[in-house]
PDB file of C-alpha atoms in Angstrom:
ATOM      1  CA  MET J 435      49.405 -43.344-110.210  1.00 92.00           C
ATOM      2  CA  ARG J 436      51.461 -43.367-107.012  1.00 96.00           C
ATOM      3  CA  TRP J 437      52.940 -40.196-105.536  1.00 97.00           C
ATOM      4  CA  SER J 438      54.451 -41.140-102.236  1.00 97.00           C
ATOM      5  CA  LEU J 439      57.796 -41.039-100.434  1.00 96.00           C
ATOM      6  CA  PRO J 440      58.543 -41.456 -96.727  1.00 94.00           C
ATOM      7  CA  GLY J 441      56.953 -38.408 -95.123  1.00 94.00           C
ATOM      8  CA  ILE J 442      55.467 -37.146 -98.402  1.00 96.00           C
ATOM      9  CA  ASP J 443      52.270 -39.050 -99.137  1.00 96.00           C
ATOM     10  CA  PHE J 444      50.314 -37.170-101.789  1.00 97.00           C
ATOM     11  CA  ASP J 445      48.236 -40.311-102.361  1.00 96.00           C
ATOM     12  CA  ARG J 446      46.579 -39.485 -99.047  1.00 93.00           C
ATOM     13  CA  MET J 447      45.561 -36.132-100.481  1.00 95.00           C
ATOM     14  CA  LEU J 448      44.637 -37.089-104.059  1.00 96.00           C
ATOM     15  CA  LEU J 449      42.805 -40.349-103.223  1.00 94.00           C
ATOM     16  CA  GLY J 450      43.258 -41.872-106.666  1.00 94.00           C
ATOM     17  CA  ASP J 451      41.950 -38.874-108.621  1.00 95.00           C
ATOM     18  CA  ILE J 452      45.126 -38.591-110.698  1.00 95.00           C
ATOM     19  CA  VAL J 453      45.823 -41.361-113.184  1.00 95.00           C
ATOM     20  CA  LYS J 454      48.580 -42.060-115.681  1.00 96.00           C
ATOM     21  CA  GLY J 455      48.633 -39.443-118.444  1.00 96.00           C
ATOM     22  CA  ASP J 456      46.948 -36.689-116.430  1.00 97.00           C
ATOM     23  CA  CYS J 457      48.305 -33.152-116.355  1.00 96.00           C
ATOM     24  CA  LEU J 458      48.598 -31.261-113.046  1.00 96.00           C
ATOM     25  CA  LEU J 459      49.208 -27.637-112.204  1.00 95.00           C
ATOM     26  CA  LEU J 460      51.025 -26.667-109.000  1.00 96.00           C
ATOM     27  CA  LYS J 461      50.564 -22.973-108.370  1.00 94.00           C
ATOM     28  CA  GLY J 462      51.433 -20.610-105.538  1.00 94.00           C
ATOM     29  CA  PRO J 463      53.629 -17.784-104.279  1.00 94.00           C
ATOM     30  CA  THR J 464      57.410 -17.954-104.203  1.00 93.00           C
ATOM     31  CA  ALA J 465      59.212 -19.823-101.418  1.00 94.00           C
ATOM     32  CA  THR J 466      56.427 -22.371-100.934  1.00 97.00           C
ATOM     33  CA  HIS J 467      58.473 -25.504-101.783  1.00 97.00           C
ATOM     34  CA  LYS J 468      56.982 -25.968-105.261  1.00 97.00           C
ATOM     35  CA  PHE J 469      60.230 -27.177-106.837  1.00 97.00           C
ATOM     36  CA  LEU J 470      60.842 -29.652-104.006  1.00 97.00           C
ATOM     37  CA  THR J 471      57.279 -30.898-104.398  1.00 98.00           C
ATOM     38  CA  GLY J 472      58.061 -31.417-108.082  1.00 98.00           C
ATOM     39  CA  LEU J 473      61.177 -33.410-107.178  1.00 98.00           C
ATOM     40  CA  SER J 474      59.035 -35.658-104.974  1.00 98.00           C
ATOM     41  CA  PHE J 475      56.761 -36.201-107.983  1.00 98.00           C
ATOM     42  CA  LEU J 476      59.700 -37.313-110.171  1.00 98.00           C
ATOM     43  CA  SER J 477      61.295 -39.409-107.415  1.00 98.00           C
ATOM     44  CA  SER J 478      58.036 -41.305-106.979  1.00 98.00           C
ATOM     45  CA  GLY J 479      58.019 -41.996-110.705  1.00 98.00           C
ATOM     46  CA  LEU J 480      61.487 -43.534-110.489  1.00 97.00           C
ATOM     47  CA  ILE J 481      60.264 -45.826-107.701  1.00 97.00           C
ATOM     48  CA  TYR J 482      56.832 -46.875-108.915  1.00 97.00           C
ATOM     49  CA  GLU J 483      57.500 -46.932-112.674  1.00 97.00           C
ATOM     50  CA  PRO J 484      60.937 -48.593-112.678  1.00 95.00           C
ATOM     51  CA  ASP J 485      60.897 -49.504-116.361  1.00 95.00           C
ATOM     52  CA  GLN J 486      60.670 -45.899-117.597  1.00 96.00           C
ATOM     53  CA  SER J 487      62.504 -42.599-117.347  1.00 96.00           C
ATOM     54  CA  VAL J 488      61.337 -39.223-116.010  1.00 97.00           C
ATOM     55  CA  LEU J 489      61.894 -35.798-117.558  1.00 98.00           C
ATOM     56  CA  LEU J 490      62.778 -32.557-115.800  1.00 98.00           C
ATOM     57  CA  ILE J 491      62.289 -29.476-117.986  1.00 97.00           C
ATOM     58  CA  SER J 492      63.912 -26.486-116.348  1.00 94.00           C
ATOM     59  CA  LEU J 493      63.913 -22.992-117.784  1.00 88.00           C
ATOM     60  CA  HIS J 494      64.968 -21.592-114.426  1.00 83.00           C
ATOM     61  CA  GLN J 495      68.052 -23.582-113.375  1.00 91.00           C
ATOM     62  CA  ASP J 496      70.786 -25.315-115.331  1.00 95.00           C
ATOM     63  CA  GLN J 497      71.828 -28.890-114.608  1.00 95.00           C
ATOM     64  CA  ALA J 498      74.562 -27.958-112.116  1.00 95.00           C
ATOM     65  CA  ALA J 499      72.101 -25.873-110.066  1.00 96.00           C
ATOM     66  CA  VAL J 500      69.494 -28.638-110.165  1.00 96.00           C
ATOM     67  CA  ILE J 501      72.022 -31.221-108.990  1.00 95.00           C
ATOM     68  CA  ARG J 502      73.042 -28.963-106.090  1.00 94.00           C
ATOM     69  CA  ALA J 503      69.395 -28.627-105.059  1.00 95.00           C
ATOM     70  CA  ILE J 504      68.904 -32.402-105.219  1.00 95.00           C
ATOM     71  CA  MET J 505      72.144 -33.031-103.304  1.00 93.00           C
ATOM     72  CA  ALA J 506      70.829 -30.918-100.434  1.00 94.00           C
ATOM     73  CA  HIS J 507      67.868 -33.296-100.048  1.00 95.00           C
ATOM     74  CA  GLU J 508      68.856 -36.922 -99.525  1.00 93.00           C
ATOM     75  CA  GLN J 509      65.266 -38.122 -99.871  1.00 95.00           C
ATOM     76  CA  PHE J 510      65.446 -37.126-103.560  1.00 97.00           C
ATOM     77  CA  ALA J 511      69.173 -37.619-104.165  1.00 95.00           C
ATOM     78  CA  VAL J 512      69.015 -41.338-103.412  1.00 94.00           C
ATOM     79  CA  HIS J 513      66.666 -41.772-106.374  1.00 95.00           C
ATOM     80  CA  MET J 514      67.629 -38.979-108.780  1.00 97.00           C
ATOM     81  CA  LEU J 515      71.435 -39.094-108.624  1.00 96.00           C
ATOM     82  CA  LYS J 516      73.764 -41.925-109.581  1.00 91.00           C
ATOM     83  CA  ASP J 517      76.825 -40.782-107.632  1.00 76.00           C
ATOM     84  CA  LEU J 518      76.638 -39.065-104.258  1.00 65.00           C
ATOM     85  CA  GLY J 519      80.423 -38.573-104.123  1.00 68.00           C
ATOM     86  CA  LYS J 520      82.546 -35.645-105.256  1.00 72.00           C
ATOM     87  CA  GLN J 521      81.093 -35.525-108.775  1.00 85.00           C
ATOM     88  CA  PRO J 522      77.386 -36.355-108.517  1.00 90.00           C
ATOM     89  CA  ALA J 523      75.455 -36.774-111.755  1.00 94.00           C
ATOM     90  CA  LEU J 524      71.843 -37.320-112.646  1.00 95.00           C
ATOM     91  CA  ASN J 525      70.523 -40.859-112.673  1.00 95.00           C
ATOM     92  CA  PRO J 526      70.471 -41.965-116.368  1.00 94.00           C
ATOM     93  CA  ARG J 527      66.717 -42.413-116.003  1.00 95.00           C
ATOM     94  CA  VAL J 528      66.380 -38.689-115.258  1.00 97.00           C
ATOM     95  CA  ARG J 529      66.225 -36.904-118.585  1.00 97.00           C
ATOM     96  CA  PHE J 530      66.951 -33.175-118.426  1.00 97.00           C
ATOM     97  CA  LEU J 531      66.115 -30.256-120.690  1.00 97.00           C
ATOM     98  CA  TYR J 532      67.432 -26.774-119.968  1.00 95.00           C
ATOM     99  CA  ARG J 533      67.581 -23.854-122.372  1.00 89.00           C
ATOM    100  CA  PRO J 534      69.016 -20.467-121.379  1.00 88.00           C
ATOM    101  CA  PRO J 535      67.255 -17.303-122.579  1.00 87.00           C
ATOM    102  CA  ASP J 536      67.397 -17.101-126.366  1.00 88.00           C
ATOM    103  CA  TYR J 537      65.202 -16.491-129.400  1.00 86.00           C
ATOM    104  CA  PHE J 538      63.964 -20.057-129.814  1.00 89.00           C
ATOM    105  CA  SER J 539      60.550 -20.795-131.261  1.00 90.00           C
ATOM    106  CA  ALA J 540      57.826 -23.076-129.947  1.00 91.00           C
ATOM    107  CA  SER J 541      58.498 -25.552-132.763  1.00 91.00           C
ATOM    108  CA  ARG J 542      62.179 -25.700-131.792  1.00 92.00           C
ATOM    109  CA  PHE J 543      61.245 -26.380-128.192  1.00 93.00           C
ATOM    110  CA  TYR J 544      58.942 -29.187-129.330  1.00 94.00           C
ATOM    111  CA  GLU J 545      61.850 -30.698-131.290  1.00 95.00           C
ATOM    112  CA  TRP J 546      64.069 -30.742-128.202  1.00 95.00           C
ATOM    113  CA  THR J 547      61.306 -32.387-126.216  1.00 96.00           C
ATOM    114  CA  ARG J 548      60.571 -34.995-128.909  1.00 96.00           C
ATOM    115  CA  ASP J 549      64.264 -35.876-129.128  1.00 96.00           C
ATOM    116  CA  LEU J 550      64.365 -36.601-125.409  1.00 95.00           C
ATOM    117  CA  PHE J 551      61.307 -38.841-125.672  1.00 96.00           C
ATOM    118  CA  ARG J 552      62.704 -40.696-128.676  1.00 94.00           C
ATOM    119  CA  ASN J 553      66.129 -41.259-127.125  1.00 91.00           C
ATOM    120  CA  ALA J 554      65.025 -42.083-123.591  1.00 87.00           C
ATOM    121  CA  THR J 555      66.792 -45.104-122.100  1.00 84.00           C
ATOM    122  CA  PRO J 556      64.971 -47.139-120.964  1.00 83.00           C
ATOM    123  CA  PRO J 557      62.260 -46.297-123.522  1.00 88.00           C
ATOM    124  CA  GLY J 558      59.305 -44.255-122.345  1.00 94.00           C
ATOM    125  CA  ILE J 559      58.985 -41.276-120.027  1.00 97.00           C
ATOM    126  CA  SER J 560      56.488 -41.827-117.240  1.00 98.00           C
ATOM    127  CA  ARG J 561      56.520 -38.339-115.680  1.00 98.00           C
ATOM    128  CA  VAL J 562      57.403 -34.796-116.673  1.00 98.00           C
ATOM    129  CA  LEU J 563      58.113 -31.840-114.390  1.00 98.00           C
ATOM    130  CA  PHE J 564      57.929 -28.447-116.136  1.00 97.00           C
ATOM    131  CA  HIS J 565      59.681 -25.780-114.049  1.00 94.00           C
ATOM    132  CA  THR J 566      58.501 -23.111-114.495  1.00 91.00           C
ATOM    133  CA  VAL J 567      55.610 -21.830-116.614  1.00 90.00           C
ATOM    134  CA  ASP J 568      56.477 -18.221-115.768  1.00 86.00           C
ATOM    135  CA  GLN J 569      59.989 -18.512-117.162  1.00 86.00           C
ATOM    136  CA  VAL J 570      58.878 -19.330-120.720  1.00 87.00           C
ATOM    137  CA  LYS J 571      58.229 -15.787-121.888  1.00 81.00           C
ATOM    138  CA  GLN J 572      61.406 -14.592-120.189  1.00 83.00           C
ATOM    139  CA  SER J 573      63.449 -17.330-121.821  1.00 85.00           C
ATOM    140  CA  SER J 574      62.178 -16.611-125.323  1.00 86.00           C
ATOM    141  CA  PRO J 575      59.943 -13.704-126.373  1.00 83.00           C
ATOM    142  CA  LEU J 576      58.974 -15.692-129.470  1.00 82.00           C
ATOM    143  CA  ILE J 577      56.885 -18.028-127.306  1.00 82.00           C
ATOM    144  CA  GLU J 578      54.582 -15.123-126.477  1.00 73.00           C
ATOM    145  CA  HIS J 579      53.262 -15.304-130.058  1.00 75.00           C
ATOM    146  CA  GLU J 580      52.397 -19.013-129.724  1.00 84.00           C
ATOM    147  CA  PRO J 581      49.158 -19.121-127.699  1.00 81.00           C
ATOM    148  CA  LEU J 582      48.859 -22.895-128.138  1.00 88.00           C
ATOM    149  CA  PHE J 583      52.350 -23.632-126.821  1.00 91.00           C
ATOM    150  CA  PHE J 584      51.236 -25.207-123.536  1.00 91.00           C
ATOM    151  CA  ALA J 585      48.165 -26.871-125.036  1.00 91.00           C
ATOM    152  CA  ALA J 586      50.264 -28.637-127.676  1.00 93.00           C
ATOM    153  CA  LEU J 587      52.931 -29.636-125.139  1.00 95.00           C
ATOM    154  CA  ILE J 588      50.370 -31.092-122.751  1.00 95.00           C
ATOM    155  CA  GLU J 589      48.697 -33.054-125.539  1.00 95.00           C
ATOM    156  CA  TYR J 590      52.075 -34.442-126.569  1.00 96.00           C
ATOM    157  CA  PHE J 591      52.688 -35.701-123.032  1.00 97.00           C
ATOM    158  CA  LYS J 592      49.207 -37.212-122.859  1.00 96.00           C
ATOM    159  CA  ALA J 593      49.655 -38.952-126.201  1.00 96.00           C
ATOM    160  CA  HIS J 594      52.764 -40.659-124.798  1.00 96.00           C
ATOM    161  CA  GLY J 595      51.089 -41.653-121.532  1.00 96.00           C
ATOM    162  CA  SER J 596      53.234 -39.273-119.484  1.00 98.00           C
ATOM    163  CA  THR J 597      51.833 -37.768-116.301  1.00 98.00           C
ATOM    164  CA  SER J 598      52.962 -34.143-116.110  1.00 98.00           C
ATOM    165  CA  LEU J 599      53.261 -31.511-113.400  1.00 98.00           C
ATOM    166  CA  PHE J 600      53.549 -27.844-114.383  1.00 96.00           C
ATOM    167  CA  VAL J 601      54.835 -25.404-111.755  1.00 95.00           C
ATOM    168  CA  ALA J 602      53.681 -21.783-111.857  1.00 93.00           C
ATOM    169  CA  SER J 603      53.845 -18.746-109.628  1.00 89.00           C
ATOM    170  CA  GLU J 604      50.780 -17.096-108.231  1.00 80.00           C
ATOM    171  CA  GLY J 605      49.122 -14.865-110.824  1.00 68.00           C
ATOM    172  CA  SER J 606      50.810 -16.516-113.820  1.00 61.00           C
ATOM    173  CA  ASP J 607      49.130 -15.277-117.012  1.00 61.00           C
ATOM    174  CA  ALA J 608      49.796 -18.489-118.932  1.00 57.00           C
ATOM    175  CA  THR J 609      47.901 -20.726-116.527  1.00 59.00           C
ATOM    176  CA  THR J 610      45.129 -18.184-116.034  1.00 60.00           C
ATOM    177  CA  GLU J 611      44.444 -18.241-119.757  1.00 62.00           C
ATOM    178  CA  LEU J 612      44.416 -22.065-119.979  1.00 63.00           C
ATOM    179  CA  PRO J 613      42.668 -23.367-116.844  1.00 62.00           C
ATOM    180  CA  ASP J 614      40.753 -26.176-118.548  1.00 80.00           C
ATOM    181  CA  LEU J 615      43.890 -27.905-119.819  1.00 87.00           C
ATOM    182  CA  PHE J 616      44.754 -29.309-116.411  1.00 93.00           C
ATOM    183  CA  ASP J 617      43.184 -32.444-114.965  1.00 94.00           C
ATOM    184  CA  GLY J 618      44.044 -31.302-111.458  1.00 93.00           C
ATOM    185  CA  VAL J 619      45.200 -28.151-109.706  1.00 93.00           C
ATOM    186  CA  LEU J 620      47.147 -27.876-106.444  1.00 95.00           C
ATOM    187  CA  TYR J 621      47.673 -24.586-104.645  1.00 94.00           C
ATOM    188  CA  THR J 622      50.362 -23.613-102.164  1.00 96.00           C
ATOM    189  CA  ASP J 623      50.143 -20.676 -99.790  1.00 95.00           C
ATOM    190  CA  LYS J 624      52.137 -19.150 -96.955  1.00 95.00           C
ATOM    191  CA  ASP J 625      50.868 -17.825 -93.646  1.00 94.00           C
ATOM    192  CA  PRO J 626      52.309 -14.290 -93.363  1.00 93.00           C
ATOM    193  CA  ALA J 627      52.349 -14.497 -89.575  1.00 95.00           C
ATOM    194  CA  THR J 628      54.010 -17.881 -89.060  1.00 93.00           C
ATOM    195  CA  GLY J 629      55.652 -18.552 -92.428  1.00 94.00           C
ATOM    196  CA  GLU J 630      54.022 -21.976 -92.548  1.00 95.00           C
ATOM    197  CA  VAL J 631      53.409 -23.344 -96.049  1.00 97.00           C
ATOM    198  CA  GLY J 632      50.093 -24.987 -96.820  1.00 95.00           C
ATOM    199  CA  ILE J 633      48.991 -27.003 -99.836  1.00 96.00           C
ATOM    200  CA  THR J 634      45.450 -27.801-100.930  1.00 93.00           C
ATOM    201  CA  VAL J 635      43.656 -29.472-103.821  1.00 94.00           C
ATOM    202  CA  GLY J 636      41.899 -26.853-105.917  1.00 90.00           C
ATOM    203  CA  ARG J 637      40.343 -29.176-108.465  1.00 89.00           C
ATOM    204  CA  THR J 638      40.499 -32.724-109.812  1.00 90.00           C
ATOM    205  CA  GLY J 639      38.405 -34.526-112.405  1.00 84.00           C
ATOM    206  CA  PRO J 640      36.628 -37.199-110.319  1.00 86.00           C
ATOM    207  CA  CYS J 641      36.417 -34.800-107.316  1.00 87.00           C
ATOM    208  CA  ARG J 642      37.293 -37.489-104.765  1.00 90.00           C
ATOM    209  CA  ALA J 643      40.458 -35.768-103.579  1.00 93.00           C
ATOM    210  CA  SER J 644      40.709 -34.663 -99.979  1.00 90.00           C
ATOM    211  CA  HIS J 645      39.897 -31.062 -99.100  1.00 84.00           C
ATOM    212  CA  ASP J 646      41.533 -31.350 -95.708  1.00 89.00           C
ATOM    213  CA  SER J 647      44.243 -28.875 -94.817  1.00 87.00           C
ATOM    214  CA  PHE J 648      47.819 -30.058 -95.349  1.00 95.00           C
ATOM    215  CA  ARG J 649      51.122 -28.411 -94.535  1.00 96.00           C
ATOM    216  CA  LEU J 650      54.477 -28.673 -96.309  1.00 97.00           C
ATOM    217  CA  MET J 651      57.261 -28.811 -93.739  1.00 96.00           C
ATOM    218  CA  HIS J 652      60.868 -28.215 -94.801  1.00 96.00           C
ATOM    219  CA  GLU J 653      63.532 -28.677 -92.168  1.00 93.00           C
ATOM    220  CA  LYS J 654      67.191 -29.765 -92.352  1.00 91.00           C
ATOM    221  CA  GLY J 655      66.927 -30.791 -95.999  1.00 93.00           C
ATOM    222  CA  VAL J 656      63.785 -32.870 -95.537  1.00 96.00           C
ATOM    223  CA  LEU J 657      60.363 -32.133 -97.021  1.00 97.00           C
ATOM    224  CA  ARG J 658      57.306 -33.545 -95.254  1.00 97.00           C
ATOM    225  CA  LEU J 659      53.578 -33.417 -95.937  1.00 97.00           C
ATOM    226  CA  GLU J 660      51.425 -33.276 -92.832  1.00 95.00           C
ATOM    227  CA  LEU J 661      47.684 -33.239 -92.272  1.00 93.00           C
ATOM    228  CA  THR J 662      46.856 -30.187 -90.168  1.00 88.00           C
ATOM    229  CA  ALA J 663      43.054 -30.105 -90.101  1.00 72.00           C
ATOM    230  CA  SER J 664      40.339 -32.500 -91.231  1.00 67.00           C
ATOM    231  CA  ARG J 665      37.188 -31.047 -92.766  1.00 58.00           C
ATOM    232  CA  LEU J 666      35.168 -33.759 -91.040  1.00 47.00           C
ATOM    233  CA  THR J 667      36.675 -32.887 -87.648  1.00 44.00           C
ATOM    234  CA  LEU J 668      36.039 -29.198 -88.187  1.00 39.00           C
ATOM    235  CA  ARG J 669      32.382 -29.849 -89.084  1.00 40.00           C
ATOM    236  CA  ARG J 670      31.923 -31.960 -85.957  1.00 38.00           C
ATOM    237  CA  ARG J 671      33.297 -29.154 -83.793  1.00 38.00           C
ATOM    238  CA  HIS J 672      30.653 -26.823 -85.134  1.00 37.00           C
TER     239      HIS J 672
END
């Protein structure tokens, strides 16, 4: 599975550990570019899996807010939007699911998701971004009584060959309770002194992924992934 855009080469970090149908968790404090990282994940899907759609599940922002965020970042807009003029809209290959806070059940949420998979044009959804895990209980208190909600959703994505990325804030109860569901875990952090955002691989199945230090740079509407320190170099210095 490829995850690479100009300036954002996660393949360099993951080294082939993530394959089609895997489920990833991206976890970290607020303001560490997790949503933008998720957009890079979907944009890569549009490039490298051109015969399928991608799905953005947002319980945090409605479609208008998501489009504004994409518009502010040309590196994603060129792939995810179909019109960069006065009335931009999502690329038809970008399926979108947003539900405002309400008393919906887990089974109802599954129905909405299944409908999107069934009606995807072109057929098939290669990648899913779930933003965010933390918002689920706030969006519907009924979900709190469904402990298998995430497990069932992840298995549904796997059964359809969809690679998924779940975004969560640091200390999220949902992901703490279900750590073994994810095939890989990425962590973001922020240096309190400099404000620099780092991202590291916490765990992957084959364990080949790089444990070097990487930094997420966000400047003038552009997200970049940069290597900041190599483990091998650090060991040689010592």
